[in-house]
mmCIF file of C-alpha atoms in Angstrom:
data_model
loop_
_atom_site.group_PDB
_atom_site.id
_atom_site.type_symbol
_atom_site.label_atom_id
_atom_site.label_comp_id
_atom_site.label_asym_id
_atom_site.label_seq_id
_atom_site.Cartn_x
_atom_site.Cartn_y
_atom_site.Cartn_z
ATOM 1 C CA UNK A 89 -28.584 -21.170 -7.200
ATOM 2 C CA UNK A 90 -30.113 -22.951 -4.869
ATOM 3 C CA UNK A 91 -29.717 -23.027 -0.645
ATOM 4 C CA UNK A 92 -27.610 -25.559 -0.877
ATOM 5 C CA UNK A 93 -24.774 -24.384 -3.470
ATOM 6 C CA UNK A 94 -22.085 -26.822 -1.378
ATOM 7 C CA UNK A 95 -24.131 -29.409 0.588
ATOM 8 C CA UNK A 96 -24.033 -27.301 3.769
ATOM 9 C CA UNK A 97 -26.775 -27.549 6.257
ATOM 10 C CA UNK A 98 -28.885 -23.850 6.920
ATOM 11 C CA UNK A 99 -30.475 -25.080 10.197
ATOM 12 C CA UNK A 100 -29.959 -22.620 12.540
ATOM 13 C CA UNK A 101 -26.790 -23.894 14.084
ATOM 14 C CA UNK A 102 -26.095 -23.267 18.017
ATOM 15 C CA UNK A 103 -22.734 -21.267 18.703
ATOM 16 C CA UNK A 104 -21.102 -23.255 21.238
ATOM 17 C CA UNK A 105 -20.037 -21.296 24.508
ATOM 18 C CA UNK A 106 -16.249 -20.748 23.310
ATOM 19 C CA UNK A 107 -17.572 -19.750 19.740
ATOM 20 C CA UNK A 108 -19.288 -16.542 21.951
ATOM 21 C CA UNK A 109 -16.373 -15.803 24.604
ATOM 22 C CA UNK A 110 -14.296 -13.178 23.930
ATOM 23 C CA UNK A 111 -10.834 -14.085 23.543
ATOM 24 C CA UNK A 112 -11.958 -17.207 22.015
ATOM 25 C CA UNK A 113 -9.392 -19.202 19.325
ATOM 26 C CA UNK A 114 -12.905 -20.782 18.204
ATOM 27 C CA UNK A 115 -14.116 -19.453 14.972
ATOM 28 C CA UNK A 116 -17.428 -17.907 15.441
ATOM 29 C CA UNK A 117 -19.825 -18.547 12.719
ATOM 30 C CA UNK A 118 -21.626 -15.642 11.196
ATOM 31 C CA UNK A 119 -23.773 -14.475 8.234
ATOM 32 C CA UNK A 120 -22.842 -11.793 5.768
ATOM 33 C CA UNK A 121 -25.989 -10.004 3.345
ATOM 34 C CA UNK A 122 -24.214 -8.872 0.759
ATOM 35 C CA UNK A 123 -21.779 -10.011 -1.775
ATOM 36 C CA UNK A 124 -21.043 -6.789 -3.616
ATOM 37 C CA UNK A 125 -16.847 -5.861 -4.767
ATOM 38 C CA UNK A 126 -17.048 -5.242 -0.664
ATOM 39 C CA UNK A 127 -19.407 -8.269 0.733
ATOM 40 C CA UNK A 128 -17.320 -10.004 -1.175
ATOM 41 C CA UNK A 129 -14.121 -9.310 -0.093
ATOM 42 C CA UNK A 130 -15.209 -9.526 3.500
ATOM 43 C CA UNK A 131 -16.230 -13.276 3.116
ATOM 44 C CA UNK A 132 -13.511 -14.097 1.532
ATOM 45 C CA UNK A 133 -11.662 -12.975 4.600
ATOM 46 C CA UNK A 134 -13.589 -14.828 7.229
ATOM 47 C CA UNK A 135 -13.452 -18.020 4.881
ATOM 48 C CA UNK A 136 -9.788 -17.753 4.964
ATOM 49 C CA UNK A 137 -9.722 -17.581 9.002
ATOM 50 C CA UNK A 138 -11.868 -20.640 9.306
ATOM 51 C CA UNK A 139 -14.678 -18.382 10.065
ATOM 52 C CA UNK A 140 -18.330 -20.793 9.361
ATOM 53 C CA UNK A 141 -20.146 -18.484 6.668
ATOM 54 C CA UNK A 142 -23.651 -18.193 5.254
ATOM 55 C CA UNK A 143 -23.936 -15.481 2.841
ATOM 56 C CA UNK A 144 -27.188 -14.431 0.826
ATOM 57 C CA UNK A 145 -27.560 -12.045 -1.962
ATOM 58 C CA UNK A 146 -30.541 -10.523 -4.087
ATOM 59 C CA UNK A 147 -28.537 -11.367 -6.951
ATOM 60 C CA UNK A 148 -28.052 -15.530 -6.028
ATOM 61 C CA UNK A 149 -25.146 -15.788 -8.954
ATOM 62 C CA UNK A 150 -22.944 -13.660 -6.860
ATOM 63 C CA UNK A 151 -22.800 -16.639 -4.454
ATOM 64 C CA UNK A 152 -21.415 -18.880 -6.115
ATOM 65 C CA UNK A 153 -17.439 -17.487 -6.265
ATOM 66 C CA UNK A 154 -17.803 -18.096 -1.901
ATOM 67 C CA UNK A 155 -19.841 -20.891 -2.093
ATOM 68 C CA UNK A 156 -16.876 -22.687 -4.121
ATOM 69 C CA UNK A 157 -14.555 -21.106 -1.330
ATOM 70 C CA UNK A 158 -17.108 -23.080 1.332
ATOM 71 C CA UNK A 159 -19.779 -21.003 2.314
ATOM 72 C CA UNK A 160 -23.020 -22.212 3.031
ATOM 73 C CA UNK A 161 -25.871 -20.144 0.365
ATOM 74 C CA UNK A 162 -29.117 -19.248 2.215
ATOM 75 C CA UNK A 163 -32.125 -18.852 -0.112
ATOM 76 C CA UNK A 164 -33.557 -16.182 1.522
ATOM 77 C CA UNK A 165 -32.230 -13.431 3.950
ATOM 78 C CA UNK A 166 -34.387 -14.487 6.711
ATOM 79 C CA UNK A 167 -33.001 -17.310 6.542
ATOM 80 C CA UNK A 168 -30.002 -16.563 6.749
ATOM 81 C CA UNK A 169 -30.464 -14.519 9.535
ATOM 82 C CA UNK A 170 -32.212 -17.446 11.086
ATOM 83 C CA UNK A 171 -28.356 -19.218 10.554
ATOM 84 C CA UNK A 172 -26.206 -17.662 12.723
ATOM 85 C CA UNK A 173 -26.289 -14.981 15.659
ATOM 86 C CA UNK A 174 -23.864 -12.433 13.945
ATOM 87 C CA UNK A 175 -25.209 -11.602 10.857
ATOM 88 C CA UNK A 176 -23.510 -8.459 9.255
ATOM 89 C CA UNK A 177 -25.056 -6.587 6.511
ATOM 90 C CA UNK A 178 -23.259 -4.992 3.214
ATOM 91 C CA UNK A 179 -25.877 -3.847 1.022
ATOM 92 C CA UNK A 180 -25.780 -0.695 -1.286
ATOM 93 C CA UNK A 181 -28.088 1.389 1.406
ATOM 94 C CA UNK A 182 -30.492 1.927 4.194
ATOM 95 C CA UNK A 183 -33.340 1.364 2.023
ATOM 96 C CA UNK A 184 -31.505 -1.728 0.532
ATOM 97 C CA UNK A 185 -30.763 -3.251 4.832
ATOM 98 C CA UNK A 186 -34.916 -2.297 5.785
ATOM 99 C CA UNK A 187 -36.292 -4.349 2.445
ATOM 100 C CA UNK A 188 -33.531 -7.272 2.675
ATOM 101 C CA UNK A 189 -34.375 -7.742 6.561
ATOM 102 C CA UNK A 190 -38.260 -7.094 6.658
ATOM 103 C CA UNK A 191 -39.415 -10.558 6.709
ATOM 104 C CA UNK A 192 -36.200 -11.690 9.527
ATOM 105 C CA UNK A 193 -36.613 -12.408 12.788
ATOM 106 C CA UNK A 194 -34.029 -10.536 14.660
ATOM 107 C CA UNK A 195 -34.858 -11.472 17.689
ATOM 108 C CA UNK A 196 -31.186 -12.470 20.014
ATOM 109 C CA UNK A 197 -29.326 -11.353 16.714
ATOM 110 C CA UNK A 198 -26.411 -9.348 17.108
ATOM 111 C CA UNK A 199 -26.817 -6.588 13.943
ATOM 112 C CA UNK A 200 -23.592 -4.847 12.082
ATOM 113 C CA UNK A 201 -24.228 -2.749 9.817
ATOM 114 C CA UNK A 202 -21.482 -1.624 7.014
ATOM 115 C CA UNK A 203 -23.405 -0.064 5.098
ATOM 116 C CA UNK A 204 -22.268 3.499 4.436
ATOM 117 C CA UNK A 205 -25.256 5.859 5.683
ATOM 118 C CA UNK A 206 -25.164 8.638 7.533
ATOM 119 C CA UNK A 207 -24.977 9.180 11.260
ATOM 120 C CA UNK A 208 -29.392 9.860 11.607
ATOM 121 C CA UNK A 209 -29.514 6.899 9.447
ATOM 122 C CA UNK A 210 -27.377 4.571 12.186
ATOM 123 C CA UNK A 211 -29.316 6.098 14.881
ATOM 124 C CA UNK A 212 -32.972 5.669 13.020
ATOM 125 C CA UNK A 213 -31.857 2.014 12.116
ATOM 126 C CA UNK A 214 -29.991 0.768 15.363
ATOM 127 C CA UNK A 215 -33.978 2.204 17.091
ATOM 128 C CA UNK A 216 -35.612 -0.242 14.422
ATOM 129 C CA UNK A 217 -32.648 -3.110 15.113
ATOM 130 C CA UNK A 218 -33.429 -3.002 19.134
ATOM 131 C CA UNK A 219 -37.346 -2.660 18.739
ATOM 132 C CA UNK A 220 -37.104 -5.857 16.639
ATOM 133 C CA UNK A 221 -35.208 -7.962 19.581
ATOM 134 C CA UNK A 222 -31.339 -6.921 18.169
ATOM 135 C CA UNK A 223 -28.291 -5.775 19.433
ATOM 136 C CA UNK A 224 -26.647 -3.315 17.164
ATOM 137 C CA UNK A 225 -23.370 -2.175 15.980
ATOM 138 C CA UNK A 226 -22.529 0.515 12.592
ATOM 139 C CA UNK A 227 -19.577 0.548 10.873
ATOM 140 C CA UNK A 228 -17.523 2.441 8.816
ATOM 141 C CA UNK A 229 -15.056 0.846 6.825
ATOM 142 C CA UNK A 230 -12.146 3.221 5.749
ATOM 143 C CA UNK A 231 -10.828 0.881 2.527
ATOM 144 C CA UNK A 232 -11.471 -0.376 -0.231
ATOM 145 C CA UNK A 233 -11.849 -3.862 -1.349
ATOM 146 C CA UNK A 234 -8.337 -5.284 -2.243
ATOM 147 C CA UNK A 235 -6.900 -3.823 1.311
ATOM 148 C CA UNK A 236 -9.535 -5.917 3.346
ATOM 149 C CA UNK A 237 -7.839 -9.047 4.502
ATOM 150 C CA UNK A 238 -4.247 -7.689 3.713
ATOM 151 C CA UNK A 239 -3.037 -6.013 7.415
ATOM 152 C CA UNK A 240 -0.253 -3.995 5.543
ATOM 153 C CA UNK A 241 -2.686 -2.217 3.410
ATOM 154 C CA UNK A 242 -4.015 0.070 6.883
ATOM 155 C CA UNK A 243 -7.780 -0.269 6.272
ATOM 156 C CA UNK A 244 -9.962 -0.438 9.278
ATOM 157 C CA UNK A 245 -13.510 0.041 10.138
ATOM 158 C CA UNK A 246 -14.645 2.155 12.613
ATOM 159 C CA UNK A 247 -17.640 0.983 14.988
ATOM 160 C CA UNK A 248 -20.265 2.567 17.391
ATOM 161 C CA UNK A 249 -23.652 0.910 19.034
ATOM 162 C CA UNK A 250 -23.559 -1.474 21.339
ATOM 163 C CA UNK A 251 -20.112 -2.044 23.229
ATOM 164 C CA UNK A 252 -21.163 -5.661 24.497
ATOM 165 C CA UNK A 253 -21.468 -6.647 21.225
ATOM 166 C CA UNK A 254 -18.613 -4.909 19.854
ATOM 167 C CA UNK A 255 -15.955 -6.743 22.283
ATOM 168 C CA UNK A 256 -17.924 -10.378 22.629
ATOM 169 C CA UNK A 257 -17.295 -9.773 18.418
ATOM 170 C CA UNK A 258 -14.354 -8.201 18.333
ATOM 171 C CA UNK A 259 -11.785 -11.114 16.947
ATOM 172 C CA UNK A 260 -14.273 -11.680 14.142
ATOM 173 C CA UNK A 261 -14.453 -7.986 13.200
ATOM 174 C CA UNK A 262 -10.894 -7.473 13.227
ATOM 175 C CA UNK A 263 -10.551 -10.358 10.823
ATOM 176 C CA UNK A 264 -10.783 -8.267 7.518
ATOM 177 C CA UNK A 265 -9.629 -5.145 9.185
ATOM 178 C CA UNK A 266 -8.713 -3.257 11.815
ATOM 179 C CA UNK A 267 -10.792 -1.937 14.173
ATOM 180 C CA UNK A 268 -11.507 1.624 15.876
ATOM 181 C CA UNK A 269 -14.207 1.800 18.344
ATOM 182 C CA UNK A 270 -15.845 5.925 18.452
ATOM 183 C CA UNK A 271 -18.024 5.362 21.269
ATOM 184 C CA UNK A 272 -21.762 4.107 21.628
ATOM 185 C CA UNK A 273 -23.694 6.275 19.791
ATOM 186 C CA UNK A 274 -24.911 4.382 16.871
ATOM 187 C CA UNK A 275 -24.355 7.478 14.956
ATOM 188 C CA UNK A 276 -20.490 8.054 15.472
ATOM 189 C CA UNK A 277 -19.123 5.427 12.586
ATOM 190 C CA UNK A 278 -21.093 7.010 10.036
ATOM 191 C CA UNK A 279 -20.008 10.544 11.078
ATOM 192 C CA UNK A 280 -16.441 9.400 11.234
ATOM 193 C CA UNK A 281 -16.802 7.590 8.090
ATOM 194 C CA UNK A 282 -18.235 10.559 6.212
ATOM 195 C CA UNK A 283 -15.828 13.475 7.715
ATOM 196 C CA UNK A 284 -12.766 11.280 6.473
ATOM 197 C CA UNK A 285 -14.257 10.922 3.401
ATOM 198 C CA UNK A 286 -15.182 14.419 2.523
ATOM 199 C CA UNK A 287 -11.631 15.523 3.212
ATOM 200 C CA UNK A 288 -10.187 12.756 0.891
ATOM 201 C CA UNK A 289 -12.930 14.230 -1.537
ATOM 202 C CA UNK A 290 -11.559 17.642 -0.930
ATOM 203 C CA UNK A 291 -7.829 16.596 -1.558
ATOM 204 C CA UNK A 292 -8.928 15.426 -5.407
ATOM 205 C CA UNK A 293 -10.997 18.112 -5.806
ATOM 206 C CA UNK A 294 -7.481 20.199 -5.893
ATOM 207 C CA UNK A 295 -5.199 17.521 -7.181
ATOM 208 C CA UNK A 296 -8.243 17.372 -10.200
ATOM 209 C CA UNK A 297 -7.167 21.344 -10.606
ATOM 210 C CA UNK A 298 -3.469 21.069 -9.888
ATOM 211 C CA UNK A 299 -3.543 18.560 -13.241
ATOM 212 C CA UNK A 300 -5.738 20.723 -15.249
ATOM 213 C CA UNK A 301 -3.352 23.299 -14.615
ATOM 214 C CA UNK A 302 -0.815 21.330 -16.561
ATOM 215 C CA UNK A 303 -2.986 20.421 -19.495
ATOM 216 C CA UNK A 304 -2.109 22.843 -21.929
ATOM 217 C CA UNK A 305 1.786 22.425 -20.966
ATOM 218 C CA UNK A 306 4.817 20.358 -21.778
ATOM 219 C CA UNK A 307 4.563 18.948 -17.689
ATOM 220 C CA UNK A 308 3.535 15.400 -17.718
ATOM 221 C CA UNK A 309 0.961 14.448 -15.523
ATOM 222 C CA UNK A 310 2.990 11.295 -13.840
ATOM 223 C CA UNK A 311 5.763 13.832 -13.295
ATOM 224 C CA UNK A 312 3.953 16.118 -11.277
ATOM 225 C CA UNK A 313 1.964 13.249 -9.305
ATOM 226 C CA UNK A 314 5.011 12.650 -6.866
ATOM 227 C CA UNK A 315 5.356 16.159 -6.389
ATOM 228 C CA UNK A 316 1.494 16.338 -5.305
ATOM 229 C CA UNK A 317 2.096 13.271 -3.248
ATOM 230 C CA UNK A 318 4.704 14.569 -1.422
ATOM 231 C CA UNK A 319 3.286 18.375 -1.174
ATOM 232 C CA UNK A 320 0.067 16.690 0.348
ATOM 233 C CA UNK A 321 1.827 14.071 2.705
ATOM 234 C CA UNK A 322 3.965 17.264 4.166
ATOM 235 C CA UNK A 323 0.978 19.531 4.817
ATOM 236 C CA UNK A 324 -1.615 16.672 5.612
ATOM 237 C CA UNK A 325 -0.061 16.990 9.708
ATOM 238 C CA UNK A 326 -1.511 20.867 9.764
ATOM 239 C CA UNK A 327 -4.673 19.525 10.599
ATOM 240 C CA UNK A 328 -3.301 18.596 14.075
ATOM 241 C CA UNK A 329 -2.973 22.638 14.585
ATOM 242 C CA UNK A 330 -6.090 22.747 13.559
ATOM 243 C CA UNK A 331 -7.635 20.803 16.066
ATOM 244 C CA UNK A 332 -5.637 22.896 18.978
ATOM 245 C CA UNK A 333 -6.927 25.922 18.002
ATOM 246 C CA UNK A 334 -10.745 24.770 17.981
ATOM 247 C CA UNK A 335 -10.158 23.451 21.144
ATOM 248 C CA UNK A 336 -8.415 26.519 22.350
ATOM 249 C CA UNK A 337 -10.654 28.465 20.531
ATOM 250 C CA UNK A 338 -7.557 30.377 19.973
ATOM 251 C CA UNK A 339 -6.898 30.850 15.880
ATOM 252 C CA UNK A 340 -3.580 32.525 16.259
ATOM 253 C CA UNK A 341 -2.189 29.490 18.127
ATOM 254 C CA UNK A 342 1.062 28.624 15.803
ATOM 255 C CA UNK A 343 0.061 30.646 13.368
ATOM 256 C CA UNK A 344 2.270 29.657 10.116
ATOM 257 C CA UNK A 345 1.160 31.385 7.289
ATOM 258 C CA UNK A 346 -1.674 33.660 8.466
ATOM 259 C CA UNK A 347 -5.066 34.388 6.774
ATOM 260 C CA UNK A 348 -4.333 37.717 5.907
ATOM 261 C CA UNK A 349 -1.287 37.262 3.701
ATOM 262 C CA UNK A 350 -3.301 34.241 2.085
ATOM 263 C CA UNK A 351 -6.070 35.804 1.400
ATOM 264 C CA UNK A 352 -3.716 38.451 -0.347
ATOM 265 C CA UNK A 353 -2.557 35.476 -2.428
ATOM 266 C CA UNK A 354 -5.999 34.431 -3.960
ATOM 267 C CA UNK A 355 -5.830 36.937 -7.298
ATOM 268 C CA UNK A 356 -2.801 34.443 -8.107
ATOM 269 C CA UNK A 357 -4.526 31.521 -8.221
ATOM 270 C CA UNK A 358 -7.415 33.255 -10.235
ATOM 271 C CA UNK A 359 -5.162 34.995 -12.542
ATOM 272 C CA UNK A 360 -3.293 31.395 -13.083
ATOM 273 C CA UNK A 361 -6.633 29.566 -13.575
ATOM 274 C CA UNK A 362 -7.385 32.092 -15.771
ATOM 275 C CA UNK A 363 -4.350 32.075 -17.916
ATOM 276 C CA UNK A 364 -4.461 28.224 -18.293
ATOM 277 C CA UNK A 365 -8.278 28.404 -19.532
ATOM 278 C CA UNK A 366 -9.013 26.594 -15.985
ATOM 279 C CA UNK A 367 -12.235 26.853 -14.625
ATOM 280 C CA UNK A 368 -11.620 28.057 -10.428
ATOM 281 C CA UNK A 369 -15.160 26.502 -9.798
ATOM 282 C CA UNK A 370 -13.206 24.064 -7.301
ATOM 283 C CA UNK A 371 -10.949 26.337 -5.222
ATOM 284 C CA UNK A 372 -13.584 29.467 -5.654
ATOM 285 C CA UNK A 373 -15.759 28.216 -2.203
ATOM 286 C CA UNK A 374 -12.865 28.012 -0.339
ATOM 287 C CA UNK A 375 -11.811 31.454 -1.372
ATOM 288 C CA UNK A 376 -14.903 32.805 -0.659
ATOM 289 C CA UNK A 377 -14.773 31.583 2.662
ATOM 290 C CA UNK A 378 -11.193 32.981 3.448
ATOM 291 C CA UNK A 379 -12.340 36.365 2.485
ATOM 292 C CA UNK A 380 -15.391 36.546 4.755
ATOM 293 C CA UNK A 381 -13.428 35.256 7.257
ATOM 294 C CA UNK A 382 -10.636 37.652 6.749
ATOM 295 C CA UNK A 383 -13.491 40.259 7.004
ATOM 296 C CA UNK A 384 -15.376 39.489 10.002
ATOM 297 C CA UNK A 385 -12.108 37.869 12.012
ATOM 298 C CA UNK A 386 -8.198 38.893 12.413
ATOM 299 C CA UNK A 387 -5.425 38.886 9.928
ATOM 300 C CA UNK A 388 -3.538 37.358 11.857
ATOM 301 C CA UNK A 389 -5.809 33.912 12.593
ATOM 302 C CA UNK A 390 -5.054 30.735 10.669
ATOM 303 C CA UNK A 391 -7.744 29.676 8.312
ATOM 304 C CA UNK A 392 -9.501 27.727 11.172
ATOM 305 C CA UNK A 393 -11.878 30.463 11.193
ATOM 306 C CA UNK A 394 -13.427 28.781 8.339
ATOM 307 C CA UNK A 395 -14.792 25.899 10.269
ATOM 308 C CA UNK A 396 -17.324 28.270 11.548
ATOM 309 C CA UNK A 397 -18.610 29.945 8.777
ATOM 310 C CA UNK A 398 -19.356 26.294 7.570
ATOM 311 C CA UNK A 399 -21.548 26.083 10.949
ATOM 312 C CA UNK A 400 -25.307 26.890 10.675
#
């Protein structure tokens, strides 16, 4: 694959002074590094909203499905870079954004990063991104690739850095998703990014052992999945008392179901895990947790006491 994949021109083109006003119906051009499921997806997006587009990836054949859609191929990532003032990166790490951009000249570039790191990592790179003549904005995008460009699907991305670069870039960024701005810490995204993410993570690991559970039995799997679903939707708005009580700092505020009672309701789950030949090795943690808790707090707290014994 060559720079050239459609016959479009990689000379550093000049954004004209709409193209950079916020507010702007002018598309503003911009490269993407990165044509993963995700990079991928994202171009596609801005191709489809007449966004100018010069894409580069280590892998050149992964080009070619958005050069046929009309963007322009760069042969190197300096130079494409050296293309457009918004370049936005989607690479598979740090490591991968240091080696792809060692050799660019950043220098007036406005930098967003969407690659999933974590919140030093932001902070250590937007540092490098500035030092090198950048603006800088990280990003965390909550979805996956067939919900970016569809509105209805809900995904969004959430940014922190620079807010002058955030809202002169706004319209683009909200192009393949939402947006959420956290704040200007470079480091927010990532840590908003990552806390959603290890909930969601904590939600399968008990929907995995909710369906082992079943294994053994004559309960299909698809007919207890709308049960889960449902269970989980109802009791996903607790976290909302949660939050109140931190804040409080007040763990009998609206007490429901206390910690006392549930800790008196762990040998169930044991027993039952035990009975079904299911290993507890997922719910076990948060058991032990309960229990300290229960010993070193009140019976009659919520299970927000937790959230400090997770605290170093």
């Amino acid at each position: 694959m060559t720079d050239n994949a459609v016959g479009h021109s990689i000379e550093n083109p000049a954004e004209d002074t709409a193209a950079r006003t916020p507010g702007s119906t002018a598309r503003t051009p911009l490269t993407l590094l990165g044509l993963g499921a995700m990079g991928t997806a994202l171009g596609r997006a801005w191709l489809a909203a007449g966004h100018p587009l010069t894409v580069w990836n280590r892998s050149a054949a992964r080009a070619e499905a958005l050069a046929a859609e009309g963007a322009t191929v760069a042969a190197s990532a300096a130079e494409a870079v050296a293309a457009n003032g918004l370049v936005v990166v989607c690479l598979l790490d740090d490591d991968s954004v240091g080696q792809a951009l060692a050799d660019a000249d950043l220098t007036g570039r406005d930098l967003v990063n969407l690659v999933t790191g974590t919140p030093g990592q932001a902070r250590d790179r937007a540092a490098w991104a500035v030092a090198r003549g950048a603006r800088y904005l990280d990003g965390g995008i909550m979805a996956v690739p067939p919900m970016i460009g569809v509105p209805e699907a809900g995904g969004y991305v959430f940014y922190s850095g620079s807010p002058e670069l955030f809202e002169q870039h706004r319209a683009a960024l909200a192009v393949p998703a939402g947006v959420r701005w956290v704040g200007e810490d470079p480091g927010l995204a990532a840590l908003h990014d990552v806390a959603l993410l290890g909930a969601m993570y904590g939600m399968f690991a008990g929907a995995a052992h909710a369906f082992a559970l079943i294994g053994r039995e004559s309960v299909a799997p698809s007919s207890l999945a709308p049960l889960l679903a449902d269970w989980l939707t109802a009791t996903a708005p607790a976290v909302h008392r949660t939050a109140a009580q931190l804040e409080a700092g007040d763990y009998t505020l609206g007490v429901v179901s206390n910690l006392g009672m549930q800790v008196a309701g762990v040998p169930t789950f044991l027993r039952t895990a035990e009975e079904q030949g299911v290993s507890p090795e997922l719910l076990a943690p948060y058991f032990g947790l309960m229990r300290r808790r229960l010993e070193s707090g009140s019976a009659e707290e919520d299970l927000t006491g937790v959230v400090d014994l997770l605290r170093r």
